[in-house]
Amino acid sequence: MDLSGTTAISEPGAGEMQVMETKSKRQPEEATPQSFKTYKRRFWILGVFSFLAFFQNLQWNLWGSLSESVDFVFDGFGSGTVAMIANWGTITYLLFSYPCAWIMDKKGIRVAVLIIVSSVTVGTILRAGSLLIGSDVLFLVMCHIGAILNGAVGPLVLQSSAMIAAMWFPPSERTTATGCGQLITLMGGAGSYLQPLVVRSPNPATKEEIRSDIARLLEIYVGVSVGVLVLVFVYFPAKPPTPPSVTSTKERVDLKGSAARLIRNTDYQLTVISMVFCVAVPSAWHTVLNYSLKDIGIDQDEAAGIGFLGVLSSTLFGLLVTRVTDILYGHIKVSLILLMSFDIAFFYWFFLLTWGCIEVTTSLNDFTDPSAWPSTEIIFYYVY
């Protein structure tokens, strides 16, 4: 205070100015939690993608559930051909894993999903178009090419569900959202076992009738794939206008560097090995399930019901487990061990069936007779 009684206000020094500037820069960051928001459209995004993933997986198991019909109608089809067409999905997955990861990292979810639906659509068109031409050789070639196109985007399908959950859903819903995307993808396998409702089995159906059924089925798939392509093209944003949480805004690590670190990570390697034996092998076997069931006297129509109920039950049970895991946060390891235990137990059951240690029967009436339960192989497929 000077002699006149007025208060002197000194100019802030350089250090004080720097502190004031730092505080002003931090103000927007402190306000960011208030800007987090979830949108109802996140369910639309997850729903459209989940249906696309369902359809892509159905195309992977396109011929396995129709084994008897395609063997009867087309020259060159057989267990080896059906297995090879399905095997393109696993071969291309290995070849395209890194390019797909790069696309997801650099181009974002919208571009990735557009690539998925475009590749699947081209595959369906090639199969349907070649069948109309009438050449079995051309049709067989197009089936292989269609399988390659469908399988090449497989890594994008598996990556997208986790990406959508991270970008659109809050942490309390992410396990459920990821589980929905992954398990509805598996439901495509169940959908493939509904194909015998459209395509008849040999005897009494003739070759011409079955061929016509297959043509109708492939035309339906063309229409479905084109419809999904239009939906994705019209509205499938790369990200929400406002993120649902702070973790959704974090910058992702470098792809090349993170890949190198994962290769050296022992925990990650153990996780991959576990997934190979508990998920990948059963999924691949599912595409040729008809041939395994044929060896124990179960035909295409009966196998369709078994395959459908098996995949449906495993999917619903998986959805239940993911939701419980979200509610009881921090117990995912226990959930995985429980699921793997079921996996091992029921594969052992099927092993006993194939070796004749347990009598094979597919009658649902056996559920009313407790004495027949140990010999009812369909119980295995309810949890498979």
XYZ file of C-alpha atoms in Angstrom:
384
model
C 0.000 0.000 0.000
C 1.432 3.393 -0.938
C 1.127 6.661 1.013
C -2.150 7.633 -0.699
C -3.905 4.517 0.653
C -4.287 2.687 -2.688
C -3.272 -0.958 -3.105
C -0.499 -1.635 -5.551
C -1.049 -4.628 -7.799
C 2.234 -5.919 -9.089
C 2.597 -7.490 -12.513
C 2.968 -11.240 -12.400
C 6.468 -12.538 -12.950
C 7.528 -14.987 -15.620
C 7.198 -17.925 -13.232
C 3.689 -16.901 -12.199
C 2.668 -16.391 -15.817
C 3.859 -19.904 -16.643
C 1.840 -21.354 -13.769
C -1.270 -19.437 -14.891
C -0.853 -20.642 -18.471
C -0.394 -24.213 -17.302
C -3.576 -24.018 -15.221
C -5.544 -22.567 -18.133
C -4.349 -25.353 -20.395
C -5.367 -27.939 -17.849
C -8.877 -26.584 -17.447
C -10.299 -28.333 -20.552
C -8.746 -31.655 -19.431
C -10.402 -31.317 -16.010
C -13.727 -30.756 -17.742
C -13.440 -33.712 -20.104
C -15.095 -36.270 -17.754
C -18.292 -34.229 -18.008
C -18.240 -34.604 -21.786
C -18.323 -38.425 -21.774
C -21.535 -39.787 -23.209
C -23.126 -43.051 -24.313
C -25.498 -43.228 -27.266
C -28.425 -45.557 -27.849
C -27.173 -45.976 -31.397
C -24.355 -48.105 -29.961
C -26.807 -51.010 -29.934
C -27.525 -50.434 -33.637
C -23.799 -50.442 -34.412
C -23.264 -53.632 -32.418
C -26.387 -55.241 -33.912
C -25.452 -54.554 -37.547
C -21.918 -55.757 -37.032
C -23.030 -58.852 -35.097
C -25.380 -59.862 -37.906
C -22.586 -59.349 -40.437
C -20.255 -61.495 -38.324
C -23.008 -64.117 -38.011
C -23.411 -64.182 -41.783
C -19.655 -64.349 -42.420
C -19.334 -67.363 -40.117
C -22.328 -69.015 -41.773
C -20.551 -68.719 -45.126
C -17.507 -70.389 -43.617
C -19.580 -73.501 -42.820
C -21.630 -73.259 -45.989
C -21.164 -76.821 -47.225
C -20.424 -78.824 -44.081
C -24.091 -79.064 -43.100
C -25.076 -80.004 -46.682
C -22.486 -82.742 -47.097
C -24.785 -85.451 -48.448
C -26.570 -83.101 -50.848
C -23.447 -81.598 -52.447
C -21.744 -84.992 -52.645
C -24.761 -86.276 -54.533
C -25.187 -83.367 -56.960
C -21.715 -82.066 -57.821
C -18.774 -83.937 -59.252
C -15.616 -83.263 -57.294
C -17.292 -82.618 -53.948
C -16.578 -84.914 -51.042
C -15.266 -84.852 -47.510
C -11.844 -83.666 -48.720
C -13.283 -80.808 -50.783
C -15.682 -79.670 -48.075
C -12.873 -79.746 -45.518
C -10.535 -77.812 -47.828
C -13.123 -75.119 -48.559
C -13.621 -74.657 -44.823
C -9.866 -74.821 -44.255
C -9.363 -71.719 -46.408
C -10.845 -69.795 -43.487
C -8.008 -70.838 -41.164
C -5.261 -70.560 -43.813
C -6.241 -67.045 -44.862
C -6.680 -66.050 -41.226
C -2.996 -66.728 -40.617
C -1.931 -64.966 -43.814
C -4.064 -61.847 -43.339
C -3.873 -61.354 -39.560
C -1.222 -58.643 -39.668
C -2.629 -56.749 -42.709
C -6.057 -56.759 -41.074
C -4.578 -55.468 -37.825
C -2.894 -52.666 -39.797
C -6.200 -51.759 -41.481
C -7.975 -51.639 -38.126
C -5.196 -49.554 -36.597
C -4.736 -47.061 -39.432
C -8.130 -46.882 -41.174
C -10.597 -47.409 -38.351
C -13.692 -49.477 -37.750
C -15.850 -48.115 -40.594
C -13.332 -48.961 -43.305
C -12.730 -52.369 -41.712
C -16.432 -53.270 -41.658
C -16.893 -52.038 -45.249
C -14.050 -54.342 -46.324
C -15.662 -57.259 -44.485
C -19.097 -56.849 -46.032
C -17.706 -56.142 -49.516
C -15.512 -59.243 -49.498
C -18.339 -61.465 -48.235
C -20.740 -60.024 -50.808
C -18.361 -60.654 -53.721
C -17.940 -64.249 -52.549
C -21.694 -64.876 -52.467
C -22.137 -63.363 -55.929
C -19.356 -65.506 -57.421
C -20.870 -68.711 -56.043
C -24.419 -67.927 -57.103
C -23.391 -66.667 -60.550
C -21.207 -69.670 -61.362
C -23.983 -72.095 -60.411
C -26.356 -70.402 -62.864
C -23.817 -70.952 -65.662
C -24.129 -74.699 -65.121
C -20.474 -75.800 -65.013
C -19.601 -77.943 -62.008
C -15.886 -77.236 -62.468
C -16.435 -73.468 -62.537
C -18.748 -73.705 -59.536
C -16.142 -75.643 -57.571
C -13.460 -73.055 -58.405
C -15.753 -70.191 -57.381
C -16.544 -71.982 -54.114
C -12.832 -72.006 -53.315
C -12.399 -68.343 -54.300
C -15.481 -67.364 -52.309
C -14.096 -69.208 -49.282
C -10.777 -67.370 -49.625
C -12.530 -63.985 -49.822
C -14.702 -64.870 -46.853
C -11.782 -66.156 -44.788
C -9.432 -63.278 -45.582
C -11.593 -60.875 -43.558
C -11.884 -63.282 -40.630
C -9.274 -61.412 -38.546
C -11.212 -58.177 -39.059
C -14.387 -59.864 -37.825
C -12.751 -60.992 -34.582
C -10.990 -57.660 -34.046
C -14.040 -55.504 -34.737
C -16.234 -56.707 -31.889
C -13.629 -55.727 -29.295
C -12.998 -52.416 -31.065
C -16.699 -51.551 -31.185
C -17.044 -52.389 -27.485
C -14.063 -50.182 -26.591
C -15.184 -47.214 -28.692
C -18.949 -47.220 -28.116
C -19.608 -48.860 -24.731
C -18.723 -47.818 -21.163
C -16.411 -50.126 -19.154
C -19.344 -51.708 -17.288
C -20.800 -53.017 -20.568
C -17.704 -53.898 -22.565
C -17.359 -57.564 -21.640
C -21.021 -58.113 -22.488
C -20.733 -56.186 -25.768
C -17.598 -58.074 -26.789
C -19.198 -61.362 -25.789
C -22.317 -60.594 -27.825
C -20.257 -59.845 -30.905
C -18.129 -62.968 -30.559
C -20.911 -65.366 -29.599
C -23.381 -64.168 -32.221
C -20.559 -64.809 -34.687
C -20.540 -68.407 -33.472
C -24.299 -68.523 -34.019
C -23.506 -68.439 -37.717
C -22.495 -72.051 -37.277
C -25.940 -72.785 -35.853
C -27.520 -70.938 -38.784
C -25.621 -73.108 -41.242
C -27.317 -76.175 -39.774
C -30.684 -74.725 -40.712
C -29.751 -74.945 -44.396
C -31.193 -78.490 -44.746
C -34.599 -76.850 -44.249
C -34.067 -75.294 -47.686
C -31.885 -77.910 -49.384
C -33.292 -81.421 -49.457
C -31.312 -84.605 -48.872
C -30.829 -87.246 -51.589
C -33.462 -89.945 -51.860
C -36.184 -89.123 -52.516
C -35.021 -85.751 -53.934
C -33.412 -85.842 -57.384
C -30.221 -84.122 -58.513
C -32.193 -81.429 -60.356
C -34.347 -80.698 -57.320
C -31.377 -80.445 -54.978
C -29.479 -78.290 -57.459
C -32.465 -75.953 -57.648
C -32.607 -75.814 -53.836
C -28.925 -74.890 -53.632
C -29.355 -72.183 -56.290
C -32.257 -70.704 -54.332
C -30.212 -70.735 -51.128
C -27.250 -68.974 -52.760
C -29.545 -66.326 -54.251
C -30.947 -65.660 -50.777
C -27.407 -65.175 -49.502
C -26.656 -62.692 -52.276
C -29.708 -60.654 -51.284
C -28.782 -60.721 -47.591
C -25.165 -59.699 -48.197
C -26.147 -56.838 -50.509
C -28.679 -55.647 -47.931
C -26.071 -55.584 -45.161
C -23.657 -53.773 -47.508
C -26.233 -51.034 -48.023
C -26.850 -50.725 -44.254
C -23.150 -50.381 -43.491
C -22.574 -47.923 -46.322
C -25.512 -45.700 -45.303
C -24.743 -45.509 -41.578
C -21.817 -47.033 -39.732
C -19.706 -44.210 -38.231
C -16.039 -44.647 -37.451
C -16.532 -43.527 -33.834
C -19.105 -41.806 -31.606
C -19.177 -37.976 -31.516
C -18.282 -38.107 -27.811
C -16.413 -41.060 -26.234
C -18.160 -43.103 -23.507
C -15.178 -43.077 -21.130
C -11.620 -41.868 -20.698
C -10.194 -45.208 -21.831
C -11.936 -44.792 -25.192
C -9.879 -41.654 -25.837
C -6.481 -43.144 -25.048
C -4.077 -43.378 -27.933
C -3.338 -46.944 -29.027
C 0.177 -48.330 -28.946
C 2.209 -48.733 -32.114
C 1.165 -51.857 -34.055
C 4.654 -53.087 -34.927
C 6.034 -52.470 -31.464
C 3.055 -54.055 -29.727
C 3.289 -57.141 -31.967
C 6.936 -57.585 -31.000
C 6.091 -57.260 -27.310
C 3.243 -59.772 -27.583
C 5.518 -62.358 -29.161
C 7.831 -62.090 -26.143
C 4.963 -62.127 -23.637
C 4.658 -65.561 -22.002
C 1.161 -64.915 -20.642
C -0.041 -63.968 -24.116
C 1.488 -67.116 -25.618
C -0.262 -69.289 -23.049
C -3.559 -67.527 -23.789
C -3.148 -68.148 -27.524
C -2.331 -71.828 -26.957
C -5.412 -72.194 -24.761
C -7.593 -70.589 -27.421
C -6.149 -72.848 -30.128
C -7.159 -76.018 -28.317
C -10.402 -74.833 -26.699
C -11.830 -72.607 -29.469
C -10.021 -73.003 -32.790
C -9.961 -76.807 -32.962
C -13.657 -77.277 -32.006
C -14.646 -74.519 -34.456
C -12.772 -76.182 -37.307
C -14.205 -79.586 -36.420
C -17.670 -78.093 -36.436
C -17.389 -77.469 -40.193
C -17.053 -81.207 -40.867
C -19.284 -82.390 -38.029
C -21.625 -84.132 -40.484
C -18.901 -86.548 -41.555
C -18.048 -87.402 -37.931
C -21.711 -88.058 -37.169
C -22.147 -90.094 -40.344
C -19.574 -92.563 -39.017
C -21.820 -93.298 -36.042
C -24.978 -93.635 -38.133
C -26.451 -90.110 -38.057
C -27.589 -88.680 -41.400
C -27.609 -85.072 -42.674
C -31.086 -84.183 -41.409
C -30.446 -85.506 -37.897
C -27.017 -83.849 -37.835
C -28.675 -80.533 -38.669
C -30.736 -80.616 -35.479
C -27.786 -81.720 -33.377
C -25.461 -79.050 -34.784
C -28.041 -76.285 -34.401
C -28.947 -77.142 -30.809
C -25.316 -77.596 -29.885
C -24.128 -74.217 -31.140
C -27.252 -72.457 -29.850
C -26.822 -73.825 -26.330
C -23.112 -73.014 -26.208
C -23.810 -69.464 -27.410
C -26.557 -68.797 -24.875
C -24.439 -70.246 -22.094
C -21.514 -68.082 -23.212
C -23.678 -64.942 -23.161
C -24.768 -65.793 -19.625
C -21.164 -66.232 -18.516
C -20.057 -62.917 -20.070
C -22.858 -61.031 -18.308
C -22.078 -62.659 -14.966
C -18.401 -61.797 -15.497
C -19.353 -58.143 -16.042
C -21.403 -58.123 -12.834
C -18.798 -60.024 -10.776
C -15.881 -58.028 -12.109
C -12.418 -59.586 -11.713
C -13.369 -63.271 -12.024
C -12.789 -63.832 -15.731
C -10.117 -66.484 -15.076
C -12.575 -68.605 -13.104
C -15.137 -68.240 -15.902
C -12.650 -69.405 -18.531
C -11.569 -72.408 -16.469
C -15.224 -73.388 -16.009
C -15.926 -73.186 -19.745
C -12.769 -75.132 -20.645
C -13.727 -77.858 -18.170
C -17.077 -78.267 -19.916
C -15.268 -78.362 -23.254
C -12.942 -81.184 -22.184
C -15.683 -83.221 -20.496
C -18.040 -83.255 -23.459
C -15.362 -83.970 -26.024
C -14.440 -86.958 -23.926
C -18.119 -87.958 -24.044
C -18.069 -87.842 -27.837
C -14.853 -89.892 -27.829
C -16.668 -92.601 -25.873
C -19.535 -92.494 -28.389
C -17.266 -92.957 -31.411
C -15.514 -95.903 -29.762
C -18.825 -97.578 -28.953
C -18.421 -97.318 -25.194
C -21.757 -95.465 -25.029
C -24.783 -96.381 -27.113
C -25.696 -93.772 -29.741
C -29.266 -92.492 -29.889
C -30.830 -89.221 -31.042
C -34.351 -89.602 -29.695
C -35.544 -86.670 -27.600
C -37.923 -89.080 -25.866
C -34.916 -90.498 -24.022
C -34.960 -87.426 -21.805
C -38.117 -88.775 -20.142
C -36.351 -92.036 -19.274
C -33.558 -91.474 -16.721
C -32.114 -94.921 -17.395
C -31.355 -93.843 -20.975
C -29.535 -90.613 -20.106
C -26.002 -92.070 -20.127
C -26.592 -93.402 -23.662
C -28.119 -90.257 -25.139
C -25.488 -88.598 -27.285
C -27.616 -85.543 -28.018
C -27.041 -84.344 -24.451
C -23.455 -83.718 -25.515
C -24.569 -81.384 -28.247
C -26.795 -79.307 -25.996
C -23.671 -77.993 -24.299
C -21.249 -78.373 -27.212
